[in-house]
Short mmCIF file of C-alpha atoms and ligand atoms in Angstrom, two decimals:
data_model
loop_
_atom_site.label_atom_id
_atom_site.label_comp_id
_atom_site.label_asym_id
_atom_site.label_seq_id
_atom_site.Cartn_x
_atom_site.Cartn_y
_atom_site.Cartn_z
CA MET A 1 19.55 -20.40 25.04
CA GLN A 2 20.13 -17.00 26.63
CA GLU A 3 17.21 -14.84 27.59
CA ILE A 4 16.37 -11.62 25.78
CA GLY A 5 15.24 -8.43 27.48
CA VAL A 6 14.01 -5.23 25.86
CA ILE A 7 14.34 -1.59 26.87
CA LEU A 8 12.38 0.93 24.85
CA LEU A 9 13.26 4.59 25.29
CA ALA A 10 10.21 6.82 25.17
CA ALA A 11 10.71 9.51 27.78
CA GLY A 12 11.59 12.43 25.52
CA GLN A 13 9.12 15.21 24.83
CA GLY A 14 9.88 15.63 21.17
CA THR A 15 10.25 19.42 21.21
CA ARG A 16 10.26 19.68 17.45
CA MET A 17 6.75 18.24 17.22
CA LYS A 18 5.54 21.52 18.81
CA SER A 19 2.85 19.56 20.56
CA SER A 20 1.26 19.15 23.96
CA LEU A 21 1.06 15.45 23.15
CA PRO A 22 4.25 13.47 23.85
CA LYS A 23 5.98 12.61 20.58
CA VAL A 24 5.61 8.85 20.99
CA LEU A 25 1.82 9.22 21.18
CA HIS A 26 1.51 10.86 17.80
CA SER A 27 -0.21 8.46 15.46
CA LEU A 28 1.48 6.56 12.68
CA GLY A 29 -0.47 4.04 10.63
CA GLY A 30 -3.37 4.28 13.06
CA LYS A 31 -1.46 3.65 16.28
CA PRO A 32 0.82 5.55 18.65
CA LEU A 33 4.36 5.87 17.36
CA PHE A 34 6.07 3.88 20.12
CA LEU A 35 3.81 0.86 19.71
CA HIS A 36 5.48 0.11 16.38
CA ALA A 37 8.95 -0.56 17.82
CA LEU A 38 7.43 -2.11 20.95
CA GLY A 39 5.36 -4.54 18.88
CA THR A 40 8.40 -5.51 16.82
CA ALA A 41 10.51 -6.05 19.95
CA GLN A 42 7.82 -8.23 21.47
CA ARG A 43 8.01 -10.58 18.53
CA LEU A 44 11.47 -11.57 19.80
CA ASN A 45 9.67 -13.24 22.74
CA PRO A 46 11.60 -11.28 25.35
CA SER A 47 11.33 -12.53 28.92
CA ARG A 48 11.03 -8.95 30.15
CA VAL A 49 10.28 -5.59 28.60
CA ALA A 50 10.84 -2.19 30.16
CA VAL A 51 9.54 1.04 28.65
CA VAL A 52 11.20 4.23 29.89
CA ILE A 53 8.67 7.05 30.00
CA GLY A 54 8.76 10.62 31.27
CA HIS A 55 6.91 13.26 29.31
CA GLY A 56 3.18 12.53 29.49
CA ALA A 57 3.97 9.27 31.30
CA ASP A 58 0.38 8.53 32.30
CA ARG A 59 -0.99 9.06 28.84
CA VAL A 60 1.72 6.93 27.29
CA ARG A 61 1.02 4.12 29.73
CA GLN A 62 -2.74 4.33 29.18
CA SER A 63 -2.34 4.06 25.42
CA TYR A 64 -0.85 0.58 25.80
CA LEU A 65 -3.30 -2.29 25.97
CA GLY A 66 -0.88 -5.13 25.31
CA GLY A 67 0.86 -7.68 27.53
CA ASP A 68 3.38 -7.58 30.30
CA VAL A 69 5.53 -4.45 30.37
CA THR A 70 7.44 -2.73 33.18
CA TRP A 71 6.97 1.03 33.08
CA VAL A 72 10.04 2.93 34.21
CA ILE A 73 9.76 6.62 34.97
CA GLN A 74 12.65 8.88 34.03
CA GLU A 75 11.78 12.07 35.88
CA GLN A 76 14.32 14.26 34.11
CA GLN A 77 15.59 13.58 30.63
CA LEU A 78 19.32 13.57 31.32
CA GLY A 79 20.23 11.61 28.21
CA THR A 80 19.84 8.19 26.61
CA GLY A 81 22.44 6.60 28.92
CA HIS A 82 20.61 7.88 31.97
CA ALA A 83 17.31 6.64 30.51
CA VAL A 84 18.61 3.08 30.17
CA LEU A 85 20.12 3.21 33.64
CA CYS A 86 16.67 4.06 35.01
CA ALA A 87 15.56 0.60 33.89
CA GLN A 88 18.32 -1.17 35.81
CA LYS A 89 16.02 -2.29 38.64
CA ALA A 90 13.81 -4.17 36.21
CA PHE A 91 16.86 -6.23 35.17
CA GLU A 92 18.52 -6.78 38.55
CA ASP A 93 18.50 -10.57 38.40
CA PHE A 94 18.78 -10.79 34.62
CA ALA A 95 21.92 -12.14 32.96
CA GLY A 96 20.76 -12.25 29.32
CA ASP A 97 21.10 -9.79 26.45
CA ILE A 98 19.10 -6.60 26.28
CA VAL A 99 17.83 -5.09 23.05
CA ILE A 100 17.58 -1.29 23.29
CA LEU A 101 15.27 0.59 20.97
CA SER A 102 13.87 4.09 20.61
CA GLY A 103 10.16 4.74 20.67
CA ASP A 104 10.55 7.20 17.81
CA VAL A 105 12.14 4.74 15.35
CA PRO A 106 9.08 2.83 14.19
CA LEU A 107 10.16 0.93 11.09
CA ILE A 108 12.88 -1.22 12.62
CA ARG A 109 12.38 -4.81 11.48
CA GLU A 110 12.24 -7.98 13.53
CA SER A 111 14.74 -9.67 11.19
CA THR A 112 17.26 -6.86 11.76
CA LEU A 113 16.97 -7.32 15.52
CA ARG A 114 17.35 -11.08 15.18
CA THR A 115 20.44 -10.64 12.98
CA MET A 116 21.92 -8.32 15.60
CA VAL A 117 21.25 -10.73 18.49
CA GLU A 118 22.71 -13.61 16.54
CA HIS A 119 25.81 -11.63 15.53
CA HIS A 120 26.23 -10.41 19.10
CA ARG A 121 26.15 -13.95 20.50
CA ARG A 122 28.32 -15.45 17.80
CA HIS A 123 31.05 -12.89 18.56
CA GLN A 124 30.50 -13.08 22.31
CA ALA A 125 30.29 -9.31 22.28
CA ALA A 126 29.61 -7.09 25.25
CA ALA A 127 27.59 -4.79 23.00
CA THR A 128 26.53 -4.78 19.36
CA LEU A 129 25.12 -1.73 17.65
CA LEU A 130 23.35 -1.08 14.43
CA THR A 131 24.97 1.32 11.99
CA ALA A 132 23.94 2.81 8.67
CA LEU A 133 25.64 4.57 5.80
CA LEU A 134 23.78 7.78 5.04
CA ASP A 135 24.25 10.33 2.29
CA GLU A 136 23.06 12.93 4.75
CA PRO A 137 24.35 11.89 8.17
CA LYS A 138 23.49 15.23 9.78
CA GLY A 139 22.07 14.95 13.28
CA TYR A 140 23.26 11.42 13.95
CA GLY A 141 26.12 10.14 16.09
CA ARG A 142 29.08 9.21 13.84
CA ILE A 143 30.93 5.91 14.01
CA LEU A 144 34.66 6.28 14.60
CA ARG A 145 36.83 3.42 13.34
CA ASP A 146 40.50 2.58 13.86
CA SER A 147 43.02 1.85 11.13
CA ARG A 148 41.91 -1.80 11.00
CA GLY A 149 38.30 -0.76 10.57
CA ALA A 150 37.19 -1.80 14.06
CA ILE A 151 34.82 0.50 15.91
CA ALA A 152 36.67 2.94 18.16
CA GLY A 153 33.83 5.06 19.47
CA ILE A 154 30.82 7.22 18.65
CA VAL A 155 30.82 10.99 18.51
CA GLU A 156 27.58 12.94 18.62
CA GLU A 157 26.98 15.56 15.92
CA LYS A 158 27.16 18.37 18.45
CA ASP A 159 30.51 17.18 19.82
CA ALA A 160 32.05 16.27 16.46
CA SER A 161 34.88 18.10 14.70
CA ASP A 162 34.35 19.27 11.13
CA GLU A 163 36.41 16.32 9.98
CA GLN A 164 34.30 13.84 11.99
CA ARG A 165 31.09 15.34 10.64
CA LYS A 166 32.10 14.16 7.20
CA ILE A 167 31.81 10.55 8.34
CA ARG A 168 28.79 8.98 6.68
CA GLU A 169 28.49 5.93 8.91
CA VAL A 170 26.08 6.66 11.74
CA ASN A 171 24.75 5.10 14.92
CA ALA A 172 21.21 3.91 14.24
CA GLY A 173 20.38 4.01 17.94
CA VAL A 174 19.59 0.28 18.20
CA TYR A 175 21.71 -1.84 20.51
CA VAL A 176 22.11 -5.33 21.91
CA ALA A 177 24.12 -5.46 25.11
CA ALA A 178 24.90 -8.07 27.74
CA SER A 179 22.94 -6.99 30.79
CA PRO A 180 25.76 -7.07 33.40
CA PHE A 181 28.13 -5.18 31.10
CA LEU A 182 25.48 -2.64 30.10
CA PHE A 183 24.60 -1.45 33.58
CA ALA A 184 28.19 -1.53 34.84
CA ALA A 185 29.32 0.56 31.85
CA LEU A 186 26.42 3.00 32.21
CA SER A 187 27.29 3.77 35.81
CA ALA A 188 30.69 4.91 34.50
CA VAL A 189 29.24 7.21 31.80
CA LYS A 190 29.92 10.94 32.39
CA ASN A 191 28.06 13.95 31.05
CA ASN A 192 31.06 16.10 30.12
CA ASN A 193 29.91 16.85 26.58
CA ARG A 194 28.36 19.74 24.69
CA GLN A 195 24.80 18.74 25.66
CA GLY A 196 25.60 17.92 29.29
CA GLU A 197 23.84 14.56 28.79
CA TYR A 198 24.64 10.99 29.74
CA TYR A 199 25.14 9.37 26.35
CA LEU A 200 24.26 5.72 25.90
CA PRO A 201 26.77 5.39 23.01
CA ASP A 202 29.57 6.10 25.50
CA ILE A 203 29.36 2.46 26.58
CA VAL A 204 31.34 1.73 23.39
CA THR A 205 34.57 3.42 24.52
CA ILE A 206 34.05 2.23 28.09
CA GLY A 207 33.77 -1.33 26.82
CA LEU A 208 36.80 -1.01 24.55
CA ASP A 209 38.86 0.40 27.43
CA GLN A 210 37.95 -2.69 29.43
CA GLY A 211 39.08 -4.89 26.55
CA LYS A 212 35.53 -6.01 25.76
CA ILE A 213 34.31 -6.98 22.32
CA ILE A 214 32.10 -4.32 20.71
CA GLU A 215 30.48 -5.26 17.42
CA THR A 216 28.53 -3.43 14.73
CA VAL A 217 25.93 -4.68 12.27
CA GLY A 218 25.13 -2.64 9.17
CA VAL A 219 21.46 -2.07 8.46
CA GLU A 220 20.29 -3.34 5.07
CA ASN A 221 17.95 -0.51 4.26
CA ALA A 222 18.60 2.83 5.94
CA ARG A 223 14.88 3.60 5.78
CA GLU A 224 14.16 1.32 8.69
CA MET A 225 16.28 3.29 11.14
CA MET A 226 14.68 6.62 10.29
CA GLY A 227 13.65 8.44 13.43
CA ILE A 228 10.70 10.78 13.77
CA ASN A 229 11.36 14.31 14.95
CA THR A 230 8.78 16.48 13.18
CA ARG A 231 5.22 16.26 11.95
CA GLU A 232 6.52 16.52 8.43
CA GLU A 233 8.53 13.35 8.99
CA ILE A 234 5.43 11.60 10.35
CA ALA A 235 3.48 12.59 7.26
CA PHE A 236 6.28 11.35 5.01
CA MET A 237 6.52 8.04 6.85
CA GLU A 238 2.75 7.72 6.93
CA LYS A 239 2.75 8.03 3.16
CA ASN A 240 5.48 5.39 2.80
CA LEU A 241 3.70 3.09 5.18
CA ARG A 242 0.41 3.61 3.40
CA GLU A 243 1.98 2.89 0.04
CA SER A 244 3.46 -0.36 1.26
CA ILE A 245 0.19 -1.44 2.91
CA ASN A 246 -1.76 -0.60 -0.26
CA LYS A 247 0.74 -2.47 -2.38
CA ARG A 248 0.41 -5.52 -0.15
CA TRP A 249 -3.39 -5.58 -0.56
CA MET A 250 -3.21 -5.09 -4.31
CA LEU A 251 -0.76 -8.01 -4.51
CA ALA A 252 -3.21 -10.02 -2.40
CA GLY A 253 -6.01 -9.51 -4.96
CA VAL A 254 -7.76 -6.33 -3.85
CA THR A 255 -8.48 -3.58 -6.42
CA LEU A 256 -7.74 -0.05 -5.25
CA LYS A 257 -9.09 2.41 -7.79
CA ASP A 258 -7.07 5.26 -6.36
CA PRO A 259 -4.30 4.07 -4.03
CA ASP A 260 -3.27 7.69 -3.39
CA THR A 261 -6.51 8.31 -1.50
CA THR A 262 -6.92 4.89 0.10
CA TYR A 263 -6.03 4.73 3.78
CA ILE A 264 -5.79 1.24 5.26
CA ASP A 265 -4.62 0.73 8.83
CA GLU A 266 -2.18 -2.03 9.61
CA GLY A 267 -4.70 -4.13 11.53
CA VAL A 268 -7.21 -4.31 8.64
CA THR A 269 -7.87 -7.39 6.49
CA ILE A 270 -9.58 -7.45 3.07
CA GLY A 271 -10.84 -10.39 1.01
CA LYS A 272 -10.00 -11.20 -2.59
CA ASP A 273 -11.65 -9.39 -5.51
CA THR A 274 -12.98 -6.64 -3.33
CA VAL A 275 -12.98 -3.32 -5.18
CA ILE A 276 -12.25 -0.14 -3.25
CA GLY A 277 -13.01 3.31 -4.62
CA PRO A 278 -11.34 6.63 -3.89
CA ASN A 279 -11.17 8.33 -0.50
CA THR A 280 -11.75 5.16 1.48
CA HIS A 281 -10.51 4.93 5.07
CA LEU A 282 -10.37 1.49 6.66
CA LYS A 283 -9.42 1.90 10.27
CA GLY A 284 -8.69 -0.12 13.39
CA LYS A 285 -9.45 -3.82 13.18
CA THR A 286 -11.81 -3.61 10.22
CA VAL A 287 -12.37 -6.88 8.35
CA ILE A 288 -13.80 -6.84 4.81
CA GLY A 289 -14.93 -9.96 2.99
CA GLU A 290 -14.44 -11.08 -0.60
CA ARG A 291 -16.03 -9.53 -3.70
CA CYS A 292 -17.25 -6.47 -1.83
CA GLN A 293 -17.59 -3.13 -3.56
CA ILE A 294 -16.86 0.14 -1.82
CA ASP A 295 -17.79 2.99 -4.14
CA GLY A 296 -15.80 5.65 -2.30
CA SER A 297 -15.74 8.27 0.42
CA ALA A 298 -16.13 5.58 3.04
CA PHE A 299 -14.94 5.89 6.63
CA LEU A 300 -14.98 2.48 8.35
CA THR A 301 -13.66 1.86 11.85
CA ASP A 302 -13.56 -1.56 13.53
CA MET A 303 -16.13 -2.94 11.10
CA GLU A 304 -16.79 -6.58 10.26
CA ILE A 305 -18.11 -6.90 6.73
CA GLY A 306 -19.08 -10.17 5.06
CA ASP A 307 -18.69 -11.15 1.40
CA GLU A 308 -20.37 -9.37 -1.51
CA VAL A 309 -21.43 -6.34 0.42
CA LEU A 310 -22.02 -3.15 -1.55
CA LEU A 311 -21.21 0.15 0.09
CA LYS A 312 -22.46 2.94 -2.11
CA PHE A 313 -20.84 6.35 -2.15
CA SER A 314 -20.30 8.02 1.22
CA VAL A 315 -20.80 5.90 4.30
CA VAL A 316 -19.55 6.24 7.87
CA MET A 317 -19.59 2.98 9.82
CA THR A 318 -18.17 2.16 13.25
CA GLY A 319 -17.99 -0.93 15.47
CA SER A 320 -20.66 -2.87 13.63
CA ARG A 321 -21.19 -6.06 11.65
CA VAL A 322 -22.63 -6.31 8.15
CA ASP A 323 -23.36 -9.72 6.66
CA ARG A 324 -23.19 -11.06 3.12
CA GLY A 325 -24.97 -9.28 0.31
CA ALA A 326 -26.05 -6.22 2.26
CA ILE A 327 -26.36 -2.91 0.39
CA ILE A 328 -25.65 0.28 2.25
CA GLY A 329 -25.71 3.93 1.28
CA PRO A 330 -25.28 6.32 -0.30
CA PHE A 331 -24.95 8.64 2.74
CA ALA A 332 -25.58 6.16 5.51
CA HIS A 333 -24.29 6.05 9.04
CA LEU A 334 -23.84 2.89 11.11
CA ARG A 335 -22.97 3.50 14.73
CA PRO A 336 -21.52 0.96 17.20
CA GLY A 337 -23.35 -2.22 18.09
CA THR A 338 -25.25 -2.54 14.85
CA HIS A 339 -25.65 -5.88 13.11
CA LEU A 340 -27.15 -6.13 9.62
CA ALA A 341 -27.94 -9.70 8.56
CA ASN A 342 -27.64 -11.03 4.99
CA ASN A 343 -29.09 -8.90 2.20
CA VAL A 344 -30.25 -6.03 4.36
CA HIS A 345 -30.66 -2.72 2.52
CA ILE A 346 -29.85 0.52 4.29
CA GLY A 347 -30.41 3.49 2.01
CA ASN A 348 -29.68 7.18 1.92
CA PHE A 349 -29.82 9.30 5.05
CA VAL A 350 -30.36 6.36 7.34
CA GLU A 351 -28.67 6.24 10.73
CA ALA A 352 -28.50 3.02 12.73
CA LYS A 353 -27.26 2.64 16.29
CA ALA A 354 -27.22 -0.65 18.21
CA ALA A 355 -29.68 -1.86 15.58
CA HIS A 356 -30.06 -5.58 14.92
CA VAL A 357 -31.66 -5.93 11.54
CA GLY A 358 -32.85 -9.30 10.22
CA GLU A 359 -32.18 -10.86 6.84
CA GLY A 360 -33.66 -9.13 3.80
CA THR A 361 -35.08 -6.20 5.73
CA LYS A 362 -35.00 -2.79 4.06
CA ALA A 363 -34.78 0.75 5.40
CA ASN A 364 -34.11 2.71 2.29
CA HIS A 365 -34.75 6.35 3.09
CA LEU A 366 -34.38 9.01 5.78
CA THR A 367 -34.67 6.91 8.91
CA TYR A 368 -33.30 6.66 12.43
CA LEU A 369 -32.98 3.13 13.77
CA GLY A 370 -31.67 3.46 17.32
CA ASP A 371 -31.69 0.65 19.90
CA VAL A 372 -33.89 -1.55 17.77
CA THR A 373 -34.26 -5.23 16.90
CA ILE A 374 -35.98 -5.90 13.59
CA GLY A 375 -36.94 -9.28 12.17
CA ARG A 376 -36.56 -10.47 8.59
CA ASP A 377 -38.15 -9.22 5.37
CA THR A 378 -39.55 -6.18 7.08
CA ASN A 379 -39.89 -2.86 5.26
CA ILE A 380 -39.20 0.35 7.11
CA GLY A 381 -40.81 3.27 5.28
CA ALA A 382 -39.19 6.62 4.57
CA GLY A 383 -38.93 8.93 7.53
CA THR A 384 -39.41 6.30 10.22
CA ILE A 385 -38.00 7.29 13.58
CA THR A 386 -37.43 5.11 16.63
CA CYS A 387 -37.92 7.50 19.53
CA ASN A 388 -35.47 5.79 21.85
CA TYR A 389 -34.65 8.60 24.27
CA ASP A 390 -36.89 10.52 26.65
CA GLY A 391 -34.15 12.81 27.89
CA PHE A 392 -33.29 10.45 30.75
CA ASN A 393 -33.06 6.88 29.50
CA LYS A 394 -32.71 4.93 26.28
CA TYR A 395 -35.36 2.34 25.37
CA ARG A 396 -35.46 -0.45 22.80
CA THR A 397 -37.88 -1.03 19.98
CA THR A 398 -38.67 -4.53 18.73
CA ILE A 399 -40.17 -5.12 15.30
CA GLY A 400 -41.10 -8.58 14.03
CA ASP A 401 -40.78 -10.33 10.66
CA ARG A 402 -42.56 -9.15 7.48
CA VAL A 403 -43.70 -5.91 9.11
CA GLN A 404 -44.70 -2.95 6.92
CA VAL A 405 -43.87 0.30 8.65
CA GLY A 406 -45.50 3.14 6.73
CA SER A 407 -43.64 6.33 5.89
CA ASP A 408 -43.35 9.03 8.53
CA THR A 409 -43.90 6.70 11.45
CA THR A 410 -42.66 7.44 14.94
CA LEU A 411 -42.22 4.46 17.24
CA VAL A 412 -42.11 5.55 20.85
CA ALA A 413 -39.92 3.07 22.76
CA PRO A 414 -40.07 0.89 24.72
CA ILE A 415 -42.36 -0.73 22.21
CA SER A 416 -42.83 -3.98 20.38
CA LEU A 417 -44.52 -4.70 17.04
CA GLY A 418 -45.36 -8.36 16.39
CA ASP A 419 -44.81 -10.24 13.11
CA ASP A 420 -46.83 -9.19 10.06
CA VAL A 421 -47.94 -5.90 11.58
CA TYR A 422 -49.01 -3.07 9.30
CA VAL A 423 -48.30 0.45 10.48
CA ALA A 424 -50.31 3.02 8.56
CA THR A 425 -48.38 5.96 7.22
CA ALA A 426 -47.82 8.95 9.52
CA SER A 427 -48.58 7.02 12.68
CA THR A 428 -47.23 7.70 16.11
CA VAL A 429 -47.18 4.32 17.82
CA ARG A 430 -46.99 4.35 21.60
CA HIS A 431 -48.18 0.88 22.60
CA ASP A 432 -47.26 -2.68 21.71
CA VAL A 433 -49.01 -4.04 18.63
CA PRO A 434 -49.86 -7.76 18.42
CA ALA A 435 -48.85 -9.90 15.43
CA GLY A 436 -50.88 -9.47 12.29
CA ALA A 437 -52.56 -6.23 13.41
CA LEU A 438 -52.99 -2.90 11.64
CA VAL A 439 -52.13 0.16 13.65
CA PHE A 440 -53.11 3.67 12.66
CA ASN A 441 -53.89 7.02 14.27
CA GLU A 442 -57.48 8.23 14.20
CA ARG A 443 -57.35 11.44 12.24
CA GLU A 444 -59.91 13.35 10.28
CA GLU A 445 -58.98 14.58 6.84
CA ARG A 446 -60.85 17.64 5.55
CA VAL A 447 -60.75 19.46 2.22
CA ARG A 448 -61.77 23.11 1.81
CA GLU A 449 -62.36 23.90 -1.81
CA GLY A 450 -61.29 27.30 -3.07
CA TRP A 451 -59.36 28.01 0.12
CA THR A 452 -56.09 29.07 -1.57
CA GLU A 453 -57.68 31.72 -3.75
CA GLN A 454 -59.51 33.23 -0.79
CA LYS A 455 -56.34 33.31 1.25
CA ARG A 456 -54.37 35.05 -1.47
CA LYS A 457 -57.03 37.70 -1.94
CA LYS A 458 -57.10 38.39 1.77
CA MET A 459 -53.31 38.72 1.98
CA LYS A 460 -53.19 41.09 -0.98
CA GLY A 461 -55.91 43.25 0.59
CA SER A 462 -54.00 43.56 3.86
CA LYS A 463 -50.79 44.62 2.09
CA LYS A 464 -51.96 48.14 1.20
C1 UD1 B 501 20.65 9.19 19.47
C2 UD1 B 501 22.11 8.79 19.60
C3 UD1 B 501 22.79 9.00 18.27
C4 UD1 B 501 22.10 8.23 17.18
C5 UD1 B 501 20.61 8.59 17.14
C6 UD1 B 501 19.90 7.64 16.22
C7 UD1 B 501 22.64 9.38 21.88
C8 UD1 B 501 23.33 10.32 22.78
N1 UD1 B 501 22.72 9.62 20.60
O1 UD1 B 501 20.64 10.60 19.19
O2 UD1 B 501 24.16 8.54 18.37
O3 UD1 B 501 22.70 8.50 15.94
O4 UD1 B 501 20.03 8.44 18.44
O5 UD1 B 501 18.56 8.00 16.11
O6 UD1 B 501 22.04 8.41 22.33
N2 UD1 B 501 15.33 9.55 25.45
C9 UD1 B 501 14.88 9.30 26.72
N3 UD1 B 501 15.43 9.97 27.76
C10 UD1 B 501 16.42 10.87 27.60
C11 UD1 B 501 16.88 11.12 26.30
C12 UD1 B 501 16.31 10.45 25.24
O7 UD1 B 501 13.98 8.47 26.92
O8 UD1 B 501 16.87 11.42 28.61
C13 UD1 B 501 14.73 8.81 24.34
C14 UD1 B 501 14.04 9.73 23.37
O9 UD1 B 501 12.68 9.91 23.72
C15 UD1 B 501 14.19 9.00 22.08
C16 UD1 B 501 15.50 8.23 22.23
O10 UD1 B 501 15.76 8.19 23.62
O11 UD1 B 501 13.16 8.05 21.89
C17 UD1 B 501 16.65 8.88 21.50
O12 UD1 B 501 16.89 10.14 22.04
P1 UD1 B 501 17.22 11.40 21.16
O13 UD1 B 501 17.36 12.57 22.03
O14 UD1 B 501 16.27 11.48 20.05
O15 UD1 B 501 18.66 11.01 20.62
P2 UD1 B 501 19.33 11.52 19.31
O16 UD1 B 501 19.80 12.92 19.52
O17 UD1 B 501 18.44 11.27 18.16
CA1 CA B 502 16.17 11.00 17.77
#
């Protein structure tokens, strides 16, 4: 079995994006554009992968967290042929076939690439390219064929005659080529064309002149070869992608009350019979269990949510874990590092950060739980604040099981409350409290009868 190599072209700036961000870093379906084609190519188990970068090279490289890739810098964008040639060094001792893809063509399918490689090998071709029949071929390179229907060359839109521009069969910009042929042909490519560029498609006529076999494979669905040039095209593709992801989850047993406003990233998984309300965003590697209910206006990133969790209207949750039966919201905020055990209740206007909350514990109103570990069946009263920051360092609070924290309590960390502690309402607690104790602040309460009337009289008198 011959080896497969991959070259991904991603050096272009993408002028029409009108952006300081390189085109291939614009996000589609929650990840940079070029990672789509790269991910697909990697599923072919290539023995080496080269990515040609140029514009914003460092940022492009940094956005990639995957496996083994050779980064090739193309200093000046002199054309697609030049870009591939830049990767030659990475394939010096490589005799297999190389799949060439563009970073801005994200929907290309693994099966299409496999069909191409298979066709290429069956016909012992020097190069095989993907073509498509388009109703609107504008902008693409056109496929020229001889009288017997064999490919005779490719002419770019800008170099084409009026007659050639009528050709509806286009070059999809996806190639399989035998490595030795590819680099030999590329070194013969000239830039004597309207754009003054070294065109990769010129390897077709060079190959034919040498008597090599050049093959084409027609793409099944022209959608998959669509390239991205503008933000409008990203939005359109995003919508298509979103629709197909939503459809997949509905077919898998998830109810989406309003698919038009449901945004699910590719890396998300959702359990059966979960019901998702409008304006829900599930991002990153979020995992949602079975029979959960998300009322709506939810923004979840990298969350792990167990079965039968209820998220009431309007929650923002990031990098945290929520176990079975928990109830959260409305208007709650979970920040990274939080873990809510089974049946925890987090109510309105509660913010939790790096909070570990034990089974059955409730914090139902107006509370900040930052850097805290709380036991089980504890009740956190309204307006409780963990004072975790002194302006220099962060400190943890520890609260035991079955603790009653009265409303309007401030817990000044580092601090620890044992099991079964009672905190009287409106306490500021600065020292550790042993298990079973009551803690309260000594405060005198006074009542002055008739005070309001006196005050009003006095104020009226001073108004004159
Ligand atoms: C290219 C093909 C065209 C085909 C179309 C399909 C050429 C000359 N033309 O045209 O026949 O129909 O794709 O989408 O190849 N790139 C570099 N370095 C460069 C130039 C380009 O890395 O110097 C990268 C771009 O970032 C992009 C890809 O190569 O990812 C394609 O380049 P682009 O300029 O978009 O080619 P097209 O004009 O679309
Ligand atoms: Ca393009």
